[in-house]
PDB file of C-alpha atoms in Angstrom:
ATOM      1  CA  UNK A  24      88.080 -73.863 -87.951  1.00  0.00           C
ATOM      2  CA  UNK A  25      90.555 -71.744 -86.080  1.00  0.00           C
ATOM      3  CA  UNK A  26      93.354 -72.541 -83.801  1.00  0.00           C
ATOM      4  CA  UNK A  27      93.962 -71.608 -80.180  1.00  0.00           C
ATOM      5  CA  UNK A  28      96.634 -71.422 -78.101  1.00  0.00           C
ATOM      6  CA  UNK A  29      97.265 -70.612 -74.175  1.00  0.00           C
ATOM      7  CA  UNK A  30     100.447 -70.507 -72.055  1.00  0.00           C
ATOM      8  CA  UNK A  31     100.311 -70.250 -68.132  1.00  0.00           C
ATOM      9  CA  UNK A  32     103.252 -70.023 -66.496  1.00  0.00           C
ATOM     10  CA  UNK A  33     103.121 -71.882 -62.214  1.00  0.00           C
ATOM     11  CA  UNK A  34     107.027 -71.252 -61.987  1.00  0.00           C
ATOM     12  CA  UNK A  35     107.603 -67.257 -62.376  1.00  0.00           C
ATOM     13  CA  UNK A  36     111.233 -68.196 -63.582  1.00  0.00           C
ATOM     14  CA  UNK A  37     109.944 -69.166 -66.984  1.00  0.00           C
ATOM     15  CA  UNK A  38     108.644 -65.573 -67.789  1.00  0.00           C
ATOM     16  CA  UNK A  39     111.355 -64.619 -69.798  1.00  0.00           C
ATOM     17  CA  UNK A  40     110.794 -67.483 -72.487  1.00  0.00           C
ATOM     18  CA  UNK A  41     106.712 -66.847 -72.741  1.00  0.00           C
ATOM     19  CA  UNK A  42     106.728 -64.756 -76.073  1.00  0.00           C
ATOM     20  CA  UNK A  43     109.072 -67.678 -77.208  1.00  0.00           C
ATOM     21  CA  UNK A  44     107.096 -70.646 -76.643  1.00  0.00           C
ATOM     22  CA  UNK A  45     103.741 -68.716 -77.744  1.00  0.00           C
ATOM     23  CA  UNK A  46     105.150 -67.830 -80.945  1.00  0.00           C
ATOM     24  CA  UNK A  47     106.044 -71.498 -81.325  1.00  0.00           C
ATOM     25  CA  UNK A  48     102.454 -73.015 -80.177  1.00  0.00           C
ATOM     26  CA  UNK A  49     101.037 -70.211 -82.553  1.00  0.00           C
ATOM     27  CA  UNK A  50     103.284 -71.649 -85.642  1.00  0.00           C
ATOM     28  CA  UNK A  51     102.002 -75.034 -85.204  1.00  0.00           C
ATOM     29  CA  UNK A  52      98.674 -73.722 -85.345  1.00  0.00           C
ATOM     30  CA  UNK A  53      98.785 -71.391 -88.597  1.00  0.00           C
ATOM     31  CA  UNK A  54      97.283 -74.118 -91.152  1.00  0.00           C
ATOM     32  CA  UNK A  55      93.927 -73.907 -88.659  1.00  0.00           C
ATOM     33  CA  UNK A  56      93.757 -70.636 -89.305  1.00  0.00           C
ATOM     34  CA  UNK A  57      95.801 -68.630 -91.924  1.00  0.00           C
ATOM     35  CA  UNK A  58      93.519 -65.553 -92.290  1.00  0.00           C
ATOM     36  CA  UNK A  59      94.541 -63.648 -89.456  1.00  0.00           C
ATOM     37  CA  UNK A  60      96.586 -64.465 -85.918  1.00  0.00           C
ATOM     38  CA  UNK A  61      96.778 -62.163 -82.547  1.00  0.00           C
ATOM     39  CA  UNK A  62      98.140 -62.883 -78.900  1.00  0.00           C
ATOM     40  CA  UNK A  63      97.872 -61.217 -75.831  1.00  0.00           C
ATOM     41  CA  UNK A  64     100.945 -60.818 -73.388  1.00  0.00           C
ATOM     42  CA  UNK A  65     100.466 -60.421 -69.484  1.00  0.00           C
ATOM     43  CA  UNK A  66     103.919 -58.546 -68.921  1.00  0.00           C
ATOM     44  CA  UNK A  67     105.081 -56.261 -66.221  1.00  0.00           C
ATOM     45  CA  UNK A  68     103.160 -53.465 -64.927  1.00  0.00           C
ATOM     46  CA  UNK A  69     103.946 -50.576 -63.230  1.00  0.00           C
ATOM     47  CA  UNK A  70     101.932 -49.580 -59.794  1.00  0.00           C
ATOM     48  CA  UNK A  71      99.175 -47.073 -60.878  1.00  0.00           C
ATOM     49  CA  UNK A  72      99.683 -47.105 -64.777  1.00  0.00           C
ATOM     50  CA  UNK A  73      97.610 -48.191 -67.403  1.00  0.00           C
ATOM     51  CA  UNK A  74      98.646 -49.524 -71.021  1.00  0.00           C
ATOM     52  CA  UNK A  75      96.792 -48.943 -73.612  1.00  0.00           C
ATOM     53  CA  UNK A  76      96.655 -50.960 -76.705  1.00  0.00           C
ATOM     54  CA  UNK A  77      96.531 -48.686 -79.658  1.00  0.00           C
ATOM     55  CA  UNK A  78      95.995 -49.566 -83.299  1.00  0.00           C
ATOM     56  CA  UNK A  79      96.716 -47.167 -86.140  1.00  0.00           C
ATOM     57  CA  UNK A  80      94.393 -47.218 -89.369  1.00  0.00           C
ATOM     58  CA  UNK A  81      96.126 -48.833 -92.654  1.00  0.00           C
ATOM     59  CA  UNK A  82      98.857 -46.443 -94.163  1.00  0.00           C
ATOM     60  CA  UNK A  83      98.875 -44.501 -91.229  1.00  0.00           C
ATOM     61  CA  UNK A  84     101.798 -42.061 -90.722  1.00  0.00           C
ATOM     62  CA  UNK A  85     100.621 -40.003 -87.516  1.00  0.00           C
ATOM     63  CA  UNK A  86     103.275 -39.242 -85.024  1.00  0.00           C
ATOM     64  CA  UNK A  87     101.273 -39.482 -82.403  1.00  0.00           C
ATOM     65  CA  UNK A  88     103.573 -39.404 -79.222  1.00  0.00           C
ATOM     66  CA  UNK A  89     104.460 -36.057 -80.595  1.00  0.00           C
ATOM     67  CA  UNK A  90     100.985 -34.907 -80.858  1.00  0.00           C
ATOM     68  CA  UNK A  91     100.095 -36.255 -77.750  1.00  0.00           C
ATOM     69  CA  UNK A  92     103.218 -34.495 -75.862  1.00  0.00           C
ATOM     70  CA  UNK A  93     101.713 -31.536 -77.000  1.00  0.00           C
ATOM     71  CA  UNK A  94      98.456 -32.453 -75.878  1.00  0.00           C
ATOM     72  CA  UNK A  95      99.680 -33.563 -72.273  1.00  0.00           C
ATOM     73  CA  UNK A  96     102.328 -32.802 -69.745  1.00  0.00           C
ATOM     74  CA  UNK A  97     102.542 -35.874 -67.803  1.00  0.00           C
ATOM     75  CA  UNK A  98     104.855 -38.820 -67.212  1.00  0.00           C
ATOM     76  CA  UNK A  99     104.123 -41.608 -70.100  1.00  0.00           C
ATOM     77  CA  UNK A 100     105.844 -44.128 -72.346  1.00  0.00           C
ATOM     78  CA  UNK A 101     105.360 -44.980 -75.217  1.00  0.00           C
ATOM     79  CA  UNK A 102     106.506 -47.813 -77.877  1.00  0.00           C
ATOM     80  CA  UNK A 103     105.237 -48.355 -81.409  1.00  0.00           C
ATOM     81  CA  UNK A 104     105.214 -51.624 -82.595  1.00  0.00           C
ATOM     82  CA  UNK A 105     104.215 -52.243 -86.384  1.00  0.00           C
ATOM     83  CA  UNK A 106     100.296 -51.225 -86.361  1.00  0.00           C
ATOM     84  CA  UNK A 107     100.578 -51.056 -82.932  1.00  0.00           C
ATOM     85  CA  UNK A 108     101.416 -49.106 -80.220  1.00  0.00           C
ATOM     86  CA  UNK A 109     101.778 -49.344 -76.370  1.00  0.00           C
ATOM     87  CA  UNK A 110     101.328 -46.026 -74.137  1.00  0.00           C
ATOM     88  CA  UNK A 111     101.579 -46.219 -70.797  1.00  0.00           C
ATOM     89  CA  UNK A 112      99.897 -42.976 -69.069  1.00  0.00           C
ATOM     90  CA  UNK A 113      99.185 -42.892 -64.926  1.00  0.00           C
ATOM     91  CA  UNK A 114      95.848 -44.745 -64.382  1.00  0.00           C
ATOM     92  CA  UNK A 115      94.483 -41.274 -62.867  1.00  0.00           C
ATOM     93  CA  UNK A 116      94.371 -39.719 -66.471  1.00  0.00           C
ATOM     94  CA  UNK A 117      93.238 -42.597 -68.607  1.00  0.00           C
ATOM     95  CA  UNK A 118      89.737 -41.326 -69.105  1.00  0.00           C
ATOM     96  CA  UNK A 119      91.397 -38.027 -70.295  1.00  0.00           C
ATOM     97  CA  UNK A 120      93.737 -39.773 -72.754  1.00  0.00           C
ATOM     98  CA  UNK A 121      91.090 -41.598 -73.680  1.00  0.00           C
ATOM     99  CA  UNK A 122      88.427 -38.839 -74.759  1.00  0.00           C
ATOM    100  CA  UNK A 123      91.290 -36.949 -76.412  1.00  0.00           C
ATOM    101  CA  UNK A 124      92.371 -40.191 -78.964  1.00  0.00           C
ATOM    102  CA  UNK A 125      88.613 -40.623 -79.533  1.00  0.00           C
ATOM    103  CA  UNK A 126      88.548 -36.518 -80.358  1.00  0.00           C
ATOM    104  CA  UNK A 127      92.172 -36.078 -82.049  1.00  0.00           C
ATOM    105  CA  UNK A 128      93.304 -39.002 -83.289  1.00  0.00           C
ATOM    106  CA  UNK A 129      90.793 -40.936 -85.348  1.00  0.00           C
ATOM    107  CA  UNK A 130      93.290 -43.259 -87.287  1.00  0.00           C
ATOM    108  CA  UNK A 131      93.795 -45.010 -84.273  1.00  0.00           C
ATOM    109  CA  UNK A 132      91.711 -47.351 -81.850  1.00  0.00           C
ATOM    110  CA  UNK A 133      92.340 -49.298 -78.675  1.00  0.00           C
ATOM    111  CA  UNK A 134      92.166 -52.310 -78.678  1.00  0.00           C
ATOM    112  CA  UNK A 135      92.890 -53.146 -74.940  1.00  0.00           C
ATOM    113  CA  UNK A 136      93.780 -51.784 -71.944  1.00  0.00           C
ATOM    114  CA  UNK A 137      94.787 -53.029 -68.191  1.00  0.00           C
ATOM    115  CA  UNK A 138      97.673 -52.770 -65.581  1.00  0.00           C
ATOM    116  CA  UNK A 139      99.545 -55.732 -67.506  1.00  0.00           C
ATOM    117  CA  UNK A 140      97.914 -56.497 -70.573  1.00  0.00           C
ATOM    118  CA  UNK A 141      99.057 -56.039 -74.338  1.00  0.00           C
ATOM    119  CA  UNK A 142      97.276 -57.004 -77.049  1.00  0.00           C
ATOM    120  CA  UNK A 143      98.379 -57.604 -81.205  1.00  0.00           C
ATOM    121  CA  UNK A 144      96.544 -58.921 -83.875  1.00  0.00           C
ATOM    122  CA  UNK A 145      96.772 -58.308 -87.431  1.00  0.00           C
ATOM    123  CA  UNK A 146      95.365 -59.885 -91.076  1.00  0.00           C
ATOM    124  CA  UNK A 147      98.232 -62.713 -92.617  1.00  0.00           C
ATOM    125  CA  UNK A 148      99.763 -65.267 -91.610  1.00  0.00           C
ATOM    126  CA  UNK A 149     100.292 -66.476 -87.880  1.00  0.00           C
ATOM    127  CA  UNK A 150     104.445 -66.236 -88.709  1.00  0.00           C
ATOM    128  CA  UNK A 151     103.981 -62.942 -90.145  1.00  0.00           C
ATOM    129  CA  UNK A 152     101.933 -61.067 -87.601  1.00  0.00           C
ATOM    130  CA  UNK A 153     104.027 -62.753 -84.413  1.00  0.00           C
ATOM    131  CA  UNK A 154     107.820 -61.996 -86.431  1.00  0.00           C
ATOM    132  CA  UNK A 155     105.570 -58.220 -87.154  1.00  0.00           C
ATOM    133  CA  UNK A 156     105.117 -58.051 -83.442  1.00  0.00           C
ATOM    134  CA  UNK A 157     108.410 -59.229 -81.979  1.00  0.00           C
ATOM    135  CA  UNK A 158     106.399 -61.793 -80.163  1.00  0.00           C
ATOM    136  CA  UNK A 159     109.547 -63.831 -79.408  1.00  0.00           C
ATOM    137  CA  UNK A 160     111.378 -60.976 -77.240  1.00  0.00           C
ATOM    138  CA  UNK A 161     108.372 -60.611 -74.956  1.00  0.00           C
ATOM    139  CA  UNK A 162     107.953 -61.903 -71.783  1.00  0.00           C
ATOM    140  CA  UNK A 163     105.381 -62.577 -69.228  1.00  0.00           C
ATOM    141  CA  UNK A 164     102.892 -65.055 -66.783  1.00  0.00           C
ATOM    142  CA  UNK A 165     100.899 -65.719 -69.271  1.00  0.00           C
ATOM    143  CA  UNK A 166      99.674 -65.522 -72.831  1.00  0.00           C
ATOM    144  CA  UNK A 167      96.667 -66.608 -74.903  1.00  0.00           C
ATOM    145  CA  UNK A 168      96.787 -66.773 -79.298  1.00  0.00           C
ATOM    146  CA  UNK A 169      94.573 -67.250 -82.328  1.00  0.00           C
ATOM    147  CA  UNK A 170      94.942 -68.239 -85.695  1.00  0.00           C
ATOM    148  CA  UNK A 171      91.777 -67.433 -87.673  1.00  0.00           C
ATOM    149  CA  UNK A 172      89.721 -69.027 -90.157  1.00  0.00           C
ATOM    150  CA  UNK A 173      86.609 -66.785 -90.951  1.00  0.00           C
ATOM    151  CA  UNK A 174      83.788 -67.768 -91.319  1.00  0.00           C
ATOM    152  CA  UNK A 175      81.114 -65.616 -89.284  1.00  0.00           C
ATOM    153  CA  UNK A 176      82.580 -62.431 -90.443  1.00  0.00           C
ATOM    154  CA  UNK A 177      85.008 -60.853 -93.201  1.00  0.00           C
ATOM    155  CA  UNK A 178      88.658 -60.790 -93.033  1.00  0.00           C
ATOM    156  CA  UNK A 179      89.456 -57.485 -91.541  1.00  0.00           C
ATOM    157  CA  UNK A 180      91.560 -56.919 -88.485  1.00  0.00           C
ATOM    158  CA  UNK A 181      88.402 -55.823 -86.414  1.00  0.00           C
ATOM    159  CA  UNK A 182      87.513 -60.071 -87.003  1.00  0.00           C
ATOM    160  CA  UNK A 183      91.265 -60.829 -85.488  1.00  0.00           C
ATOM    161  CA  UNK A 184      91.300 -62.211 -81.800  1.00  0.00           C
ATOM    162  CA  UNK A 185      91.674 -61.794 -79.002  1.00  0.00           C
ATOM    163  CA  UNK A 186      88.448 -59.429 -78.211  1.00  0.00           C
ATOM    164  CA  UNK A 187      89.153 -57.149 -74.945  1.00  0.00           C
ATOM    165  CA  UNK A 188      85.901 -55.364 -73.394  1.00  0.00           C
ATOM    166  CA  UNK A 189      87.112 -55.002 -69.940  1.00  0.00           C
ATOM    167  CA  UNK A 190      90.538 -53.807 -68.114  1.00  0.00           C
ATOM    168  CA  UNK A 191      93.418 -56.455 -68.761  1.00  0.00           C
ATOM    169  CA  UNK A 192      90.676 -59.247 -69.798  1.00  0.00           C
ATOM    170  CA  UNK A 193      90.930 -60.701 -73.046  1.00  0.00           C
ATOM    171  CA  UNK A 194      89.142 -63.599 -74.427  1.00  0.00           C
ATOM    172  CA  UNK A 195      89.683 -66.035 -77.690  1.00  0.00           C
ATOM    173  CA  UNK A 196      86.927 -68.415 -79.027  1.00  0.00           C
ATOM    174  CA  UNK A 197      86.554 -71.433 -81.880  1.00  0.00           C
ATOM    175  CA  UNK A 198      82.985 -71.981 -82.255  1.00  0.00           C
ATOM    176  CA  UNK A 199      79.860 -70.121 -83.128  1.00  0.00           C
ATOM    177  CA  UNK A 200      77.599 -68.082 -80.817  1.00  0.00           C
ATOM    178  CA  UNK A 201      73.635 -67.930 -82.469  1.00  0.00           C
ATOM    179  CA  UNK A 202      72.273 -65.750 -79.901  1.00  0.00           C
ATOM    180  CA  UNK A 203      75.191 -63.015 -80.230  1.00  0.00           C
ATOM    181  CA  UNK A 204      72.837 -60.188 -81.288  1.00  0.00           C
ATOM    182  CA  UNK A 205      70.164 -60.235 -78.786  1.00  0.00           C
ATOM    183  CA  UNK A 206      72.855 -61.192 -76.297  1.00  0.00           C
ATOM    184  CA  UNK A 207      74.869 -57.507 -77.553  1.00  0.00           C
ATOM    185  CA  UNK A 208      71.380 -55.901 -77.605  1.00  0.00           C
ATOM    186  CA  UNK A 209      71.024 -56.655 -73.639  1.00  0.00           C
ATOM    187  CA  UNK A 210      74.626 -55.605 -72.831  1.00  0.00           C
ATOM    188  CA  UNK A 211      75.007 -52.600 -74.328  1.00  0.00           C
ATOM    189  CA  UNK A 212      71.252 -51.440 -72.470  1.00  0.00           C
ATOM    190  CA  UNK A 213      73.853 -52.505 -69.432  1.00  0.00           C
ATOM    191  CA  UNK A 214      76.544 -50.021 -70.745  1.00  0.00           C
ATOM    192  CA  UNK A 215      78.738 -52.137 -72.370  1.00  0.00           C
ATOM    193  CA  UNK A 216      80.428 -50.769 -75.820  1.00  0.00           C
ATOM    194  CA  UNK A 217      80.960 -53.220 -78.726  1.00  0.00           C
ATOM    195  CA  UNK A 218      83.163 -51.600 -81.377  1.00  0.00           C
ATOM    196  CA  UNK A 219      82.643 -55.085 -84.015  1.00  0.00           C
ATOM    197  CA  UNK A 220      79.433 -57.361 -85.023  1.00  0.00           C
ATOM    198  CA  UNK A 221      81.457 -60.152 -83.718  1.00  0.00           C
ATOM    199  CA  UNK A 222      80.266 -63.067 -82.062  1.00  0.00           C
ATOM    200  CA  UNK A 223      83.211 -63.732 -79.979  1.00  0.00           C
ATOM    201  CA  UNK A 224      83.466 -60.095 -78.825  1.00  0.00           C
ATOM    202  CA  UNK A 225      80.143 -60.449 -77.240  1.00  0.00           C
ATOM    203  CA  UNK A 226      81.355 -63.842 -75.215  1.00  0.00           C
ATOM    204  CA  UNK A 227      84.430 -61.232 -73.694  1.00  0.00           C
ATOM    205  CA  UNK A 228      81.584 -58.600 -73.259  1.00  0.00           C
ATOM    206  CA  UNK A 229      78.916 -60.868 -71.232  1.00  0.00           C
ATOM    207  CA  UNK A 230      82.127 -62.133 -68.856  1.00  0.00           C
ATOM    208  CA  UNK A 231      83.010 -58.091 -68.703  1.00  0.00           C
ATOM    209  CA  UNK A 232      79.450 -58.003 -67.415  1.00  0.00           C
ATOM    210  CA  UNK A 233      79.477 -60.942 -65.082  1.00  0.00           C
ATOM    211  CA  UNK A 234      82.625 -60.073 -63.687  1.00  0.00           C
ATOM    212  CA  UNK A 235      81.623 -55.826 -62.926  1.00  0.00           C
ATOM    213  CA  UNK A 236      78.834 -57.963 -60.907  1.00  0.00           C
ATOM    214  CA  UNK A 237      81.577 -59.491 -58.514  1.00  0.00           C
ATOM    215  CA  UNK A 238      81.871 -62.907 -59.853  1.00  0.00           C
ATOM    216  CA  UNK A 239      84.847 -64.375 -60.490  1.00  0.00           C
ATOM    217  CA  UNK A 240      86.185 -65.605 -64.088  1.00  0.00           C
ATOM    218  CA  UNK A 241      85.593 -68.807 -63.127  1.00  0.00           C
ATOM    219  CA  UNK A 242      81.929 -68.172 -61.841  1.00  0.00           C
ATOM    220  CA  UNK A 243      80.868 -65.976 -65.058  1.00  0.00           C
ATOM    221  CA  UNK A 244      82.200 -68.694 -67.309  1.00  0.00           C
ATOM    222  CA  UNK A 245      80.205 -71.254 -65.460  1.00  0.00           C
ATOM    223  CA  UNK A 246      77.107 -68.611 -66.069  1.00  0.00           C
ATOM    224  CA  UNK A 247      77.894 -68.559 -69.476  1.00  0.00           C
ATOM    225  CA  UNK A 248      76.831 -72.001 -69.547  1.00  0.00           C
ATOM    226  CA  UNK A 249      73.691 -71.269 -69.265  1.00  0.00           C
ATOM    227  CA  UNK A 250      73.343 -67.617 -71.433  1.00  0.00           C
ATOM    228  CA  UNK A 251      75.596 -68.427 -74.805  1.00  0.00           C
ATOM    229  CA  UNK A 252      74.057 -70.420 -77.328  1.00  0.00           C
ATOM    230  CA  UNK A 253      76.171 -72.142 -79.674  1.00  0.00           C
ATOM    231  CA  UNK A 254      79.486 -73.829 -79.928  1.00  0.00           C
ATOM    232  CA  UNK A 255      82.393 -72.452 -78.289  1.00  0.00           C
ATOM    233  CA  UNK A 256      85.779 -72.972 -76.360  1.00  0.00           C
ATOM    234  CA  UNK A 257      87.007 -70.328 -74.585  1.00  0.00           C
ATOM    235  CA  UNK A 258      90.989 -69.526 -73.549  1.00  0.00           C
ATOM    236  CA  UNK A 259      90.363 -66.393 -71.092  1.00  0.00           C
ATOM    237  CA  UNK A 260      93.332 -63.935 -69.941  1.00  0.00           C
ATOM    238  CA  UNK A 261      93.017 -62.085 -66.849  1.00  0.00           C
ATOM    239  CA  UNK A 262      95.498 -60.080 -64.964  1.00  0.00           C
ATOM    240  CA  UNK A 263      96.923 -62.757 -62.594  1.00  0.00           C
ATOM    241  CA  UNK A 264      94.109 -65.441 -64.399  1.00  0.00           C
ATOM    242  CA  UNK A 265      93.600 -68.131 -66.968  1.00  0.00           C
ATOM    243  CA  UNK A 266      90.815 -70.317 -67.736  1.00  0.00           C
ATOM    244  CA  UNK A 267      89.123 -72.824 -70.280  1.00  0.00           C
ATOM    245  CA  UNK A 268      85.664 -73.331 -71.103  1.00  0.00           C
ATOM    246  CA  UNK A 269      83.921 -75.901 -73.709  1.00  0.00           C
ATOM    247  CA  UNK A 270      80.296 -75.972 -74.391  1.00  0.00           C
ATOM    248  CA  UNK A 271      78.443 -79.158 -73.131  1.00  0.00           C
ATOM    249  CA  UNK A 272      78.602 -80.990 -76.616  1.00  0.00           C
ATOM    250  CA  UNK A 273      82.448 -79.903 -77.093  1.00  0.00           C
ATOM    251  CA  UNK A 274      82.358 -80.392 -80.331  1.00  0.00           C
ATOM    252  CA  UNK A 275      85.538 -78.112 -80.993  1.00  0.00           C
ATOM    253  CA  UNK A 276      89.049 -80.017 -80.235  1.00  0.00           C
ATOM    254  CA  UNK A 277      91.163 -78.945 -77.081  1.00  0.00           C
ATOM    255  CA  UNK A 278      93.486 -80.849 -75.217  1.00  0.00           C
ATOM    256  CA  UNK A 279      95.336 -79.155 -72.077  1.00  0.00           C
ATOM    257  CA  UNK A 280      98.558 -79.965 -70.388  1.00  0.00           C
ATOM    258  CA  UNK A 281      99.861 -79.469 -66.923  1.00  0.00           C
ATOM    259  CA  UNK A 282     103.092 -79.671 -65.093  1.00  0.00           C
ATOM    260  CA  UNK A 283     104.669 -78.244 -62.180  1.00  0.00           C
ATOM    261  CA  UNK A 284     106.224 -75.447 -63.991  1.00  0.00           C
ATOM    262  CA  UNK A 285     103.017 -74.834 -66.289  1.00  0.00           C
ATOM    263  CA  UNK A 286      99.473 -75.336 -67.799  1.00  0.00           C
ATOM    264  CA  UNK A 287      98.822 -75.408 -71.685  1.00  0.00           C
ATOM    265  CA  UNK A 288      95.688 -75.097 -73.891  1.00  0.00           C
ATOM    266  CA  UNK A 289      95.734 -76.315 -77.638  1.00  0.00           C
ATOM    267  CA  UNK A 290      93.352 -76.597 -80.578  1.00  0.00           C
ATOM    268  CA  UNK A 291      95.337 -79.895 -81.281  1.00  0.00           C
ATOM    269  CA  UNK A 292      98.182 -81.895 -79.566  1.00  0.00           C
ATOM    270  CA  UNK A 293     100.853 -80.823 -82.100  1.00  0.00           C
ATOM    271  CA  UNK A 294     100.328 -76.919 -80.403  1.00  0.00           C
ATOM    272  CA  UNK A 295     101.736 -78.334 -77.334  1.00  0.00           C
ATOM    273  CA  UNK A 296     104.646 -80.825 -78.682  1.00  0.00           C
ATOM    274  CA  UNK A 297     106.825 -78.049 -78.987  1.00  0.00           C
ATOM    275  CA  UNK A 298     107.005 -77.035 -74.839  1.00  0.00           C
ATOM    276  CA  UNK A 299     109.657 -78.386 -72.783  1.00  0.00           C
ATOM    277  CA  UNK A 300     108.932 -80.893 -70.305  1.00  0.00           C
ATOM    278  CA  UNK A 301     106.033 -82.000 -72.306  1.00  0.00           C
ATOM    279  CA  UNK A 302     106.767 -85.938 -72.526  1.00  0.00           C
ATOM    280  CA  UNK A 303     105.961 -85.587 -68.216  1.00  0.00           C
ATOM    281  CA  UNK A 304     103.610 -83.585 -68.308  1.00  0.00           C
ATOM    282  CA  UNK A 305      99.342 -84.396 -67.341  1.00  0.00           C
ATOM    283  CA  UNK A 306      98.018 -84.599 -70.848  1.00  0.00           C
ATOM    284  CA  UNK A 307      94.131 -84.846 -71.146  1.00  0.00           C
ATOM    285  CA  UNK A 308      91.201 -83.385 -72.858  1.00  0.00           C
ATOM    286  CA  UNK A 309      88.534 -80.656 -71.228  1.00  0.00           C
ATOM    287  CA  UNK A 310      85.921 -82.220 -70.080  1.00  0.00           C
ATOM    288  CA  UNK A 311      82.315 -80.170 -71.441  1.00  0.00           C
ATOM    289  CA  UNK A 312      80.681 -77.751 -69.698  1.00  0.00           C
ATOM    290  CA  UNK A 313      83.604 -77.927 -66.881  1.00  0.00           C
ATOM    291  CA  UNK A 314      85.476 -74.508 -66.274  1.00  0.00           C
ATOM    292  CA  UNK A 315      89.537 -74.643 -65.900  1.00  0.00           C
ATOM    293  CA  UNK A 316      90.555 -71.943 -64.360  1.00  0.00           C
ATOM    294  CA  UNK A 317      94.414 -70.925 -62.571  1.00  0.00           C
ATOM    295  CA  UNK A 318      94.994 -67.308 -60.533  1.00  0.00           C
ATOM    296  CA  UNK A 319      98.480 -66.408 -59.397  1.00  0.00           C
ATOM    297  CA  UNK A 320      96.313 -64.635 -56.306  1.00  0.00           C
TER     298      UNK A 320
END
């Protein structure tokens, strides 16, 4: 079943209130999908840094800024978060950082990387893994959430959403994808690293693809019409971008709604209830096959 959520903030004066209203929207959706939640956060960034997303294994104890002090003498913050952590390291040494986690640090992935993007997601409940998080203090332009109900793969936080392939892209899916392995066979002969067998990680890896080509988000979701197989909506985070996307039989549930101050995805109504201004805002259902897409650029 699952449930998705999406906040996109029009007026920047909002920002402050983001993790607060997502963490709502989220709530509303936990009975659609009490396996497992995760959100991602478009926050601030900082002119030629790069977050990184990091996960530490279960039971995990490694002190890792400490090790990686040692490791490096450059400028970088850090702040750990439950399972999670956030370093920030300049953009110019990320491939460095990178090959020495993959090398040093084994109990701990990345889940996600970009200028602005953070990324948490965690087995339980939706409550538990936003209050884990401290979803409510965070701000930002824009979110996207999950609640998950599995059903194509177990319940292990490599199944949580959102999937990120590409830098400060993140993508979250109800549906089904049946041509997900031949599809995953084709992009990793283009280069492309899948680190689950998940069928909604390949949808964020084929608009990775798309989008390396020069096409916008809102061109490689319309090419996605044509390439995924299944059912599927898509909420899609970019840095300054957020779109929609339902298959052309739409058999999932979504309803969207817009003001002047914002625009709103939800699995059901309910998900949306809880914003302000929603009794004026432009309430209406995706239309199939028809790509919704907003860019602060």
């Amino acid at each position: 079943m699952c449930g998705i959520v999406g906040l996109f903030f029009k007026n920047r004066s909002l920002e402050p209130d983001l993790g607060i209203h997502l963490a709502a929207m989220l709530h509303v959706m936990s009975d659609r999908g009490p396996d497992s939640a995760g959100f991602a956060i478009y926050g601030a960034g900082q002119p030629g840094r790069v977050k990184l997303t990091l996960r530490f294994a279960p039971g995990s104890t490694h002190d890792l800024f400490a090790a990686f002090e040692d490791a490096f003498d450059i400028d970088a913050d850090y702040v750990r978060r439950g399972s999670h952590a956030i370093l920030v390291v300049p953009a110019s040494e990320e491939a460095k950082v990178r090959a020495w986690l993959s090398q040093s640090c084994p109990m701990v992935g990345i889940v996600g990387a970009g200028a602005r993007m953070e990324i948490y997601k965690e087995v339980g409940a939706p409550d538990d893994v936003a209050q884990g998080f401290g979803l409510a203090r965070m701000a930002g332009s824009h979110g996207i959430g999950h609640t998950r109900m599995a059903t194509e793969s177990s319940v292990t936080t490599d199944g949580a959403h959102p999937f990120s392939t590409g830098a400060d892209q993140c993508l979250v899916h109800n549906g089904s994808l049946s041509n997900h392995n031949a599809l995953r066979r084709m992009l990793r002969r283009e280069g492309l690293a899948f680190e689950t067998e998940n069928d909604s990680e390949v949808a964020a890896g084929y608009l990775t693809w798309r989008m390396r080509q020069g096409a916008s988000l809102k061109d490689a979701l319309t090419a996605s019409l044509d390439d995924l197989d299944g059912f599927y909506t898509f909420v899609v985070g970019t840095e300054s971008g957020f779109a929609v996307l339902r298959d052309p039989i739409a058999c999932k549930p979504a309803v969207m709604a817009e003001t002047d101050d914002y625009v709103a995805f939800g699995s059901e109504y309910r998900a949306l209830a809880v914003l302000p201004g929603i009794d004026l805002a432009r309430v209406f259902e995706p239309e199939p096959a028809t790509v919704y897409a907003w860019d602060h650029n």
